[in-house]
JSON list of C-alpha atoms in Angstrom, two decimals:
[
{"chain": "A", "resi": 1, "resn": "MET", "atom": "CA", "xyz": [87.42, 93.94, 107.82]},
{"chain": "A", "resi": 2, "resn": "PRO", "atom": "CA", "xyz": [88.42, 97.60, 107.78]},
{"chain": "A", "resi": 3, "resn": "LEU", "atom": "CA", "xyz": [88.54, 98.86, 104.20]},
{"chain": "A", "resi": 4, "resn": "PHE", "atom": "CA", "xyz": [89.13, 102.53, 103.49]},
{"chain": "A", "resi": 5, "resn": "SER", "atom": "CA", "xyz": [88.93, 104.66, 100.39]},
{"chain": "A", "resi": 6, "resn": "PHE", "atom": "CA", "xyz": [91.61, 107.33, 100.15]},
{"chain": "A", "resi": 7, "resn": "GLU", "atom": "CA", "xyz": [91.18, 110.30, 97.82]},
{"chain": "A", "resi": 8, "resn": "GLY", "atom": "CA", "xyz": [88.73, 108.35, 95.69]},
{"chain": "A", "resi": 9, "resn": "LEU", "atom": "CA", "xyz": [90.78, 105.15, 95.42]},
{"chain": "A", "resi": 10, "resn": "SER", "atom": "CA", "xyz": [89.41, 102.05, 97.12]},
{"chain": "A", "resi": 11, "resn": "PRO", "atom": "CA", "xyz": [90.77, 98.54, 97.65]},
{"chain": "A", "resi": 12, "resn": "GLN", "atom": "CA", "xyz": [89.79, 96.04, 94.95]},
{"chain": "A", "resi": 13, "resn": "ILE", "atom": "CA", "xyz": [89.42, 92.52, 96.31]},
{"chain": "A", "resi": 14, "resn": "HIS", "atom": "CA", "xyz": [88.84, 89.40, 94.23]},
{"chain": "A", "resi": 15, "resn": "PRO", "atom": "CA", "xyz": [85.83, 87.44, 95.55]},
{"chain": "A", "resi": 16, "resn": "ASP", "atom": "CA", "xyz": [88.02, 84.34, 96.00]},
{"chain": "A", "resi": 17, "resn": "ALA", "atom": "CA", "xyz": [90.50, 86.13, 98.28]},
{"chain": "A", "resi": 18, "resn": "TRP", "atom": "CA", "xyz": [90.31, 85.92, 102.07]},
{"chain": "A", "resi": 19, "resn": "ILE", "atom": "CA", "xyz": [90.92, 88.99, 104.22]},
{"chain": "A", "resi": 20, "resn": "ALA", "atom": "CA", "xyz": [91.04, 88.51, 108.00]},
{"chain": "A", "resi": 21, "resn": "PRO", "atom": "CA", "xyz": [88.50, 90.63, 109.86]},
{"chain": "A", "resi": 22, "resn": "THR", "atom": "CA", "xyz": [91.26, 92.60, 111.60]},
{"chain": "A", "resi": 23, "resn": "ALA", "atom": "CA", "xyz": [93.39, 93.30, 108.51]},
{"chain": "A", "resi": 24, "resn": "THR", "atom": "CA", "xyz": [93.25, 96.89, 107.21]},
{"chain": "A", "resi": 25, "resn": "LEU", "atom": "CA", "xyz": [93.40, 97.90, 103.53]},
{"chain": "A", "resi": 26, "resn": "ILE", "atom": "CA", "xyz": [93.63, 101.57, 102.58]},
{"chain": "A", "resi": 27, "resn": "GLY", "atom": "CA", "xyz": [93.56, 103.22, 99.16]},
{"chain": "A", "resi": 28, "resn": "ASP", "atom": "CA", "xyz": [94.79, 101.82, 95.85]},
{"chain": "A", "resi": 29, "resn": "VAL", "atom": "CA", "xyz": [95.23, 98.16, 96.89]},
{"chain": "A", "resi": 30, "resn": "VAL", "atom": "CA", "xyz": [94.57, 95.30, 94.45]},
{"chain": "A", "resi": 31, "resn": "ILE", "atom": "CA", "xyz": [94.07, 91.81, 95.88]},
{"chain": "A", "resi": 32, "resn": "GLU", "atom": "CA", "xyz": [93.93, 88.98, 93.32]},
{"chain": "A", "resi": 33, "resn": "LYS", "atom": "CA", "xyz": [92.37, 85.50, 93.43]},
{"chain": "A", "resi": 34, "resn": "ASP", "atom": "CA", "xyz": [93.28, 83.10, 96.26]},
{"chain": "A", "resi": 35, "resn": "VAL", "atom": "CA", "xyz": [95.24, 85.74, 98.18]},
{"chain": "A", "resi": 36, "resn": "SER", "atom": "CA", "xyz": [95.08, 85.70, 101.97]},
{"chain": "A", "resi": 37, "resn": "ILE", "atom": "CA", "xyz": [95.68, 88.74, 104.15]},
{"chain": "A", "resi": 38, "resn": "TRP", "atom": "CA", "xyz": [96.03, 87.72, 107.80]},
{"chain": "A", "resi": 39, "resn": "TYR", "atom": "CA", "xyz": [95.14, 89.21, 111.17]},
{"chain": "A", "resi": 40, "resn": "GLY", "atom": "CA", "xyz": [96.53, 92.64, 111.94]},
{"chain": "A", "resi": 41, "resn": "ALA", "atom": "CA", "xyz": [98.15, 93.15, 108.53]},
{"chain": "A", "resi": 42, "resn": "VAL", "atom": "CA", "xyz": [98.03, 96.69, 107.14]},
{"chain": "A", "resi": 43, "resn": "LEU", "atom": "CA", "xyz": [98.27, 97.52, 103.43]},
{"chain": "A", "resi": 44, "resn": "ARG", "atom": "CA", "xyz": [98.34, 101.30, 102.98]},
{"chain": "A", "resi": 45, "resn": "ALA", "atom": "CA", "xyz": [98.44, 102.59, 99.40]},
{"chain": "A", "resi": 46, "resn": "ASP", "atom": "CA", "xyz": [98.11, 106.35, 99.78]},
{"chain": "A", "resi": 47, "resn": "PHE", "atom": "CA", "xyz": [101.07, 107.50, 97.64]},
{"chain": "A", "resi": 48, "resn": "GLY", "atom": "CA", "xyz": [101.04, 104.73, 95.03]},
{"chain": "A", "resi": 49, "resn": "LYS", "atom": "CA", "xyz": [99.55, 101.29, 94.35]},
{"chain": "A", "resi": 50, "resn": "ILE", "atom": "CA", "xyz": [99.97, 97.95, 96.10]},
{"chain": "A", "resi": 51, "resn": "VAL", "atom": "CA", "xyz": [99.28, 94.81, 94.06]},
{"chain": "A", "resi": 52, "resn": "VAL", "atom": "CA", "xyz": [99.16, 91.38, 95.69]},
{"chain": "A", "resi": 53, "resn": "ARG", "atom": "CA", "xyz": [99.17, 88.74, 92.96]},
{"chain": "A", "resi": 54, "resn": "GLU", "atom": "CA", "xyz": [97.23, 85.47, 92.84]},
{"chain": "A", "resi": 55, "resn": "GLY", "atom": "CA", "xyz": [97.86, 82.95, 95.58]},
{"chain": "A", "resi": 56, "resn": "ALA", "atom": "CA", "xyz": [100.10, 85.17, 97.73]},
{"chain": "A", "resi": 57, "resn": "ASN", "atom": "CA", "xyz": [99.73, 85.43, 101.49]},
{"chain": "A", "resi": 58, "resn": "ILE", "atom": "CA", "xyz": [100.50, 88.36, 103.76]},
{"chain": "A", "resi": 59, "resn": "GLN", "atom": "CA", "xyz": [100.75, 87.05, 107.31]},
{"chain": "A", "resi": 60, "resn": "ASP", "atom": "CA", "xyz": [99.85, 88.46, 110.70]},
{"chain": "A", "resi": 61, "resn": "ASN", "atom": "CA", "xyz": [100.92, 92.01, 111.60]},
{"chain": "A", "resi": 62, "resn": "SER", "atom": "CA", "xyz": [102.88, 92.63, 108.41]},
{"chain": "A", "resi": 63, "resn": "VAL", "atom": "CA", "xyz": [102.85, 96.13, 106.91]},
{"chain": "A", "resi": 64, "resn": "LEU", "atom": "CA", "xyz": [102.99, 97.00, 103.21]},
{"chain": "A", "resi": 65, "resn": "HIS", "atom": "CA", "xyz": [103.37, 100.60, 102.08]},
{"chain": "A", "resi": 66, "resn": "VAL", "atom": "CA", "xyz": [104.38, 102.28, 98.85]},
{"chain": "A", "resi": 67, "resn": "ASN", "atom": "CA", "xyz": [105.80, 105.61, 97.72]},
{"chain": "A", "resi": 68, "resn": "ASP", "atom": "CA", "xyz": [104.81, 107.05, 94.32]},
{"chain": "A", "resi": 69, "resn": "GLY", "atom": "CA", "xyz": [105.09, 103.85, 92.29]},
{"chain": "A", "resi": 70, "resn": "VAL", "atom": "CA", "xyz": [103.84, 100.28, 92.61]},
{"chain": "A", "resi": 71, "resn": "CYS", "atom": "CA", "xyz": [104.70, 97.82, 95.36]},
{"chain": "A", "resi": 72, "resn": "GLU", "atom": "CA", "xyz": [104.12, 94.40, 93.83]},
{"chain": "A", "resi": 73, "resn": "VAL", "atom": "CA", "xyz": [103.93, 91.07, 95.63]},
{"chain": "A", "resi": 74, "resn": "GLY", "atom": "CA", "xyz": [104.19, 88.29, 93.04]},
{"chain": "A", "resi": 75, "resn": "LYS", "atom": "CA", "xyz": [102.13, 85.15, 92.56]},
{"chain": "A", "resi": 76, "resn": "ASN", "atom": "CA", "xyz": [102.33, 82.60, 95.36]},
{"chain": "A", "resi": 77, "resn": "VAL", "atom": "CA", "xyz": [104.59, 84.78, 97.51]},
{"chain": "A", "resi": 78, "resn": "THR", "atom": "CA", "xyz": [104.65, 84.38, 101.28]},
{"chain": "A", "resi": 79, "resn": "VAL", "atom": "CA", "xyz": [105.25, 87.47, 103.40]},
{"chain": "A", "resi": 80, "resn": "GLY", "atom": "CA", "xyz": [105.79, 86.05, 106.89]},
{"chain": "A", "resi": 81, "resn": "HIS", "atom": "CA", "xyz": [104.66, 87.35, 110.25]},
{"chain": "A", "resi": 82, "resn": "GLN", "atom": "CA", "xyz": [105.59, 90.93, 111.27]},
{"chain": "A", "resi": 83, "resn": "CYS", "atom": "CA", "xyz": [107.37, 91.91, 108.06]},
{"chain": "A", "resi": 84, "resn": "LEU", "atom": "CA", "xyz": [107.80, 95.40, 106.65]},
{"chain": "A", "resi": 85, "resn": "VAL", "atom": "CA", "xyz": [107.55, 95.49, 102.87]},
{"chain": "A", "resi": 86, "resn": "HIS", "atom": "CA", "xyz": [108.09, 99.02, 101.59]},
{"chain": "A", "resi": 87, "resn": "ASP", "atom": "CA", "xyz": [107.90, 100.18, 97.97]},
{"chain": "A", "resi": 88, "resn": "CYS", "atom": "CA", "xyz": [109.60, 97.14, 96.44]},
{"chain": "A", "resi": 89, "resn": "THR", "atom": "CA", "xyz": [109.00, 94.22, 94.09]},
{"chain": "A", "resi": 90, "resn": "ILE", "atom": "CA", "xyz": [108.82, 90.63, 95.29]},
{"chain": "A", "resi": 91, "resn": "GLY", "atom": "CA", "xyz": [109.14, 87.99, 92.57]},
{"chain": "A", "resi": 92, "resn": "GLU", "atom": "CA", "xyz": [106.88, 85.00, 92.09]},
{"chain": "A", "resi": 93, "resn": "GLN", "atom": "CA", "xyz": [106.91, 82.33, 94.83]},
{"chain": "A", "resi": 94, "resn": "ALA", "atom": "CA", "xyz": [109.49, 84.17, 96.95]},
{"chain": "A", "resi": 95, "resn": "LEU", "atom": "CA", "xyz": [109.33, 83.82, 100.72]},
{"chain": "A", "resi": 96, "resn": "ILE", "atom": "CA", "xyz": [109.92, 86.78, 103.03]},
{"chain": "A", "resi": 97, "resn": "GLY", "atom": "CA", "xyz": [110.84, 85.31, 106.42]},
{"chain": "A", "resi": 98, "resn": "ASN", "atom": "CA", "xyz": [109.27, 86.36, 109.72]},
{"chain": "A", "resi": 99, "resn": "GLY", "atom": "CA", "xyz": [110.35, 89.76, 111.00]},
{"chain": "A", "resi": 100, "resn": "SER", "atom": "CA", "xyz": [112.14, 90.74, 107.79]},
{"chain": "A", "resi": 101, "resn": "THR", "atom": "CA", "xyz": [112.29, 94.17, 106.21]},
{"chain": "A", "resi": 102, "resn": "VAL", "atom": "CA", "xyz": [112.41, 94.80, 102.45]},
{"chain": "A", "resi": 103, "resn": "LEU", "atom": "CA", "xyz": [112.95, 98.46, 101.58]},
{"chain": "A", "resi": 104, "resn": "ASP", "atom": "CA", "xyz": [112.49, 100.93, 98.76]},
{"chain": "A", "resi": 105, "resn": "LYS", "atom": "CA", "xyz": [113.12, 99.77, 95.18]},
{"chain": "A", "resi": 106, "resn": "ALA", "atom": "CA", "xyz": [114.59, 96.44, 96.32]},
{"chain": "A", "resi": 107, "resn": "ARG", "atom": "CA", "xyz": [113.86, 93.51, 94.01]},
{"chain": "A", "resi": 108, "resn": "ILE", "atom": "CA", "xyz": [113.47, 90.02, 95.38]},
{"chain": "A", "resi": 109, "resn": "GLY", "atom": "CA", "xyz": [113.95, 87.39, 92.67]},
{"chain": "A", "resi": 110, "resn": "GLU", "atom": "CA", "xyz": [111.59, 84.53, 91.87]},
{"chain": "A", "resi": 111, "resn": "ARG", "atom": "CA", "xyz": [111.70, 81.72, 94.43]},
{"chain": "A", "resi": 112, "resn": "ALA", "atom": "CA", "xyz": [114.17, 83.64, 96.60]},
{"chain": "A", "resi": 113, "resn": "LEU", "atom": "CA", "xyz": [114.03, 83.52, 100.38]},
{"chain": "A", "resi": 114, "resn": "VAL", "atom": "CA", "xyz": [114.72, 86.47, 102.67]},
{"chain": "A", "resi": 115, "resn": "ALA", "atom": "CA", "xyz": [115.85, 84.93, 105.95]},
{"chain": "A", "resi": 116, "resn": "ALA", "atom": "CA", "xyz": [113.94, 85.67, 109.16]},
{"chain": "A", "resi": 117, "resn": "GLY", "atom": "CA", "xyz": [115.00, 89.01, 110.61]},
{"chain": "A", "resi": 118, "resn": "ALA", "atom": "CA", "xyz": [116.98, 90.09, 107.53]},
{"chain": "A", "resi": 119, "resn": "THR", "atom": "CA", "xyz": [116.91, 93.66, 106.24]},
{"chain": "A", "resi": 120, "resn": "VAL", "atom": "CA", "xyz": [117.06, 94.11, 102.48]},
{"chain": "A", "resi": 121, "resn": "THR", "atom": "CA", "xyz": [118.27, 97.69, 102.01]},
{"chain": "A", "resi": 122, "resn": "PRO", "atom": "CA", "xyz": [117.00, 100.12, 99.35]},
{"chain": "A", "resi": 123, "resn": "GLY", "atom": "CA", "xyz": [117.83, 99.17, 95.77]},
{"chain": "A", "resi": 124, "resn": "THR", "atom": "CA", "xyz": [119.23, 95.74, 96.64]},
{"chain": "A", "resi": 125, "resn": "VAL", "atom": "CA", "xyz": [118.60, 92.92, 94.14]},
{"chain": "A", "resi": 126, "resn": "VAL", "atom": "CA", "xyz": [118.29, 89.41, 95.60]},
{"chain": "A", "resi": 127, "resn": "PRO", "atom": "CA", "xyz": [118.90, 86.87, 92.83]},
{"chain": "A", "resi": 128, "resn": "ALA", "atom": "CA", "xyz": [116.29, 84.24, 91.98]},
{"chain": "A", "resi": 129, "resn": "GLU", "atom": "CA", "xyz": [116.51, 81.02, 94.00]},
{"chain": "A", "resi": 130, "resn": "HIS", "atom": "CA", "xyz": [118.90, 82.53, 96.56]},
{"chain": "A", "resi": 131, "resn": "ILE", "atom": "CA", "xyz": [118.69, 83.15, 100.31]},
{"chain": "A", "resi": 132, "resn": "ALA", "atom": "CA", "xyz": [119.38, 86.69, 101.53]},
{"chain": "A", "resi": 133, "resn": "MET", "atom": "CA", "xyz": [120.79, 86.80, 105.05]},
{"chain": "A", "resi": 134, "resn": "GLY", "atom": "CA", "xyz": [121.83, 89.47, 107.52]},
{"chain": "A", "resi": 135, "resn": "SER", "atom": "CA", "xyz": [120.89, 92.94, 108.60]},
{"chain": "A", "resi": 136, "resn": "PRO", "atom": "CA", "xyz": [121.73, 94.45, 106.25]},
{"chain": "A", "resi": 137, "resn": "ALA", "atom": "CA", "xyz": [121.32, 91.47, 103.92]},
{"chain": "A", "resi": 138, "resn": "LYS", "atom": "CA", "xyz": [124.66, 91.21, 102.13]},
{"chain": "A", "resi": 139, "resn": "LYS", "atom": "CA", "xyz": [125.12, 87.45, 102.03]},
{"chain": "A", "resi": 140, "resn": "PHE", "atom": "CA", "xyz": [123.34, 85.63, 99.19]},
{"chain": "A", "resi": 141, "resn": "VAL", "atom": "CA", "xyz": [123.64, 81.85, 98.88]},
{"chain": "A", "resi": 142, "resn": "PRO", "atom": "CA", "xyz": [121.76, 79.40, 96.65]},
{"chain": "A", "resi": 143, "resn": "LEU", "atom": "CA", "xyz": [118.63, 77.86, 98.14]},
{"chain": "A", "resi": 144, "resn": "THR", "atom": "CA", "xyz": [119.38, 74.89, 100.35]},
{"chain": "A", "resi": 145, "resn": "ASP", "atom": "CA", "xyz": [117.22, 71.76, 100.20]},
{"chain": "A", "resi": 146, "resn": "SER", "atom": "CA", "xyz": [115.36, 72.73, 103.40]},
{"chain": "A", "resi": 147, "resn": "ALA", "atom": "CA", "xyz": [114.79, 76.30, 102.20]},
{"chain": "A", "resi": 148, "resn": "ARG", "atom": "CA", "xyz": [113.53, 74.96, 98.86]},
{"chain": "A", "resi": 149, "resn": "LEU", "atom": "CA", "xyz": [110.86, 72.94, 100.72]},
{"chain": "A", "resi": 150, "resn": "TRP", "atom": "CA", "xyz": [109.55, 76.14, 102.36]},
{"chain": "A", "resi": 151, "resn": "VAL", "atom": "CA", "xyz": [109.54, 78.00, 99.04]},
{"chain": "A", "resi": 152, "resn": "ASP", "atom": "CA", "xyz": [107.86, 75.08, 97.25]},
{"chain": "A", "resi": 153, "resn": "HIS", "atom": "CA", "xyz": [105.08, 74.39, 99.75]},
{"chain": "A", "resi": 154, "resn": "ASN", "atom": "CA", "xyz": [104.33, 77.39, 101.97]},
{"chain": "A", "resi": 155, "resn": "GLY", "atom": "CA", "xyz": [101.97, 79.10, 99.51]},
{"chain": "A", "resi": 156, "resn": "GLU", "atom": "CA", "xyz": [99.69, 76.07, 99.22]},
{"chain": "A", "resi": 157, "resn": "VAL", "atom": "CA", "xyz": [99.72, 75.52, 102.99]},
{"chain": "A", "resi": 158, "resn": "TYR", "atom": "CA", "xyz": [98.46, 79.07, 103.49]},
{"chain": "A", "resi": 159, "resn": "ARG", "atom": "CA", "xyz": [95.85, 78.83, 100.72]},
{"chain": "A", "resi": 160, "resn": "GLN", "atom": "CA", "xyz": [94.38, 75.79, 102.49]},
{"chain": "A", "resi": 161, "resn": "LEU", "atom": "CA", "xyz": [94.61, 77.45, 105.91]},
{"chain": "A", "resi": 162, "resn": "ALA", "atom": "CA", "xyz": [92.84, 80.56, 104.58]},
{"chain": "A", "resi": 163, "resn": "ARG", "atom": "CA", "xyz": [89.94, 78.38, 103.39]},
{"chain": "A", "resi": 164, "resn": "ARG", "atom": "CA", "xyz": [89.70, 76.86, 106.87]},
{"chain": "A", "resi": 165, "resn": "HIS", "atom": "CA", "xyz": [89.65, 80.31, 108.47]},
{"chain": "A", "resi": 166, "resn": "ALA", "atom": "CA", "xyz": [87.06, 81.59, 106.01]},
{"chain": "A", "resi": 167, "resn": "ALA", "atom": "CA", "xyz": [84.79, 78.68, 106.90]},
{"chain": "A", "resi": 168, "resn": "GLY", "atom": "CA", "xyz": [85.64, 78.25, 110.57]},
{"chain": "A", "resi": 169, "resn": "ILE", "atom": "CA", "xyz": [86.20, 81.52, 112.42]},
{"chain": "A", "resi": 170, "resn": "LYS", "atom": "CA", "xyz": [83.35, 82.97, 114.45]},
{"chain": "A", "resi": 171, "resn": "PRO", "atom": "CA", "xyz": [83.39, 86.05, 116.68]},
{"chain": "A", "resi": 172, "resn": "ILE", "atom": "CA", "xyz": [82.79, 85.36, 120.35]},
{"chain": "A", "resi": 173, "resn": "GLU", "atom": "CA", "xyz": [80.35, 87.71, 122.02]},
{"chain": "A", "resi": 174, "resn": "GLY", "atom": "CA", "xyz": [81.16, 88.47, 125.59]}
]
């Protein structure tokens, strides 16, 4: 996996985390236990720090970047495929849907869900256990039963899948 130091700051990765061989981590990135960072994801911490808390997963082709503070992804969070997470805070066990954007200083509450394709604009606060919808995301509704299932179970599904990838992927020479 491509890991890069930037101006003396290097990624710190817990030994029980799984980083896909094509994910890229740059600078002041902290990866905690049981985190998975998937194929093509880029975490670039050149202005500030990125912290991905225990059990979170950052899925394929997502990008995390930070300005001069800390971008924090909480415990057991799912950041779906092709998301942009920029200089914000994502609360514990939240789910950021595929293709979503969460921008500067936004705060996503615990167990909240950002709907696929939504854009959470700078400084927006998404309440805990709510769904944020739209681009820009201006509609917030309480979690539905089906959304609650995703929030409840997606983290564990990806922890198990990461273990399978760690044990089962092999490069093909050709």
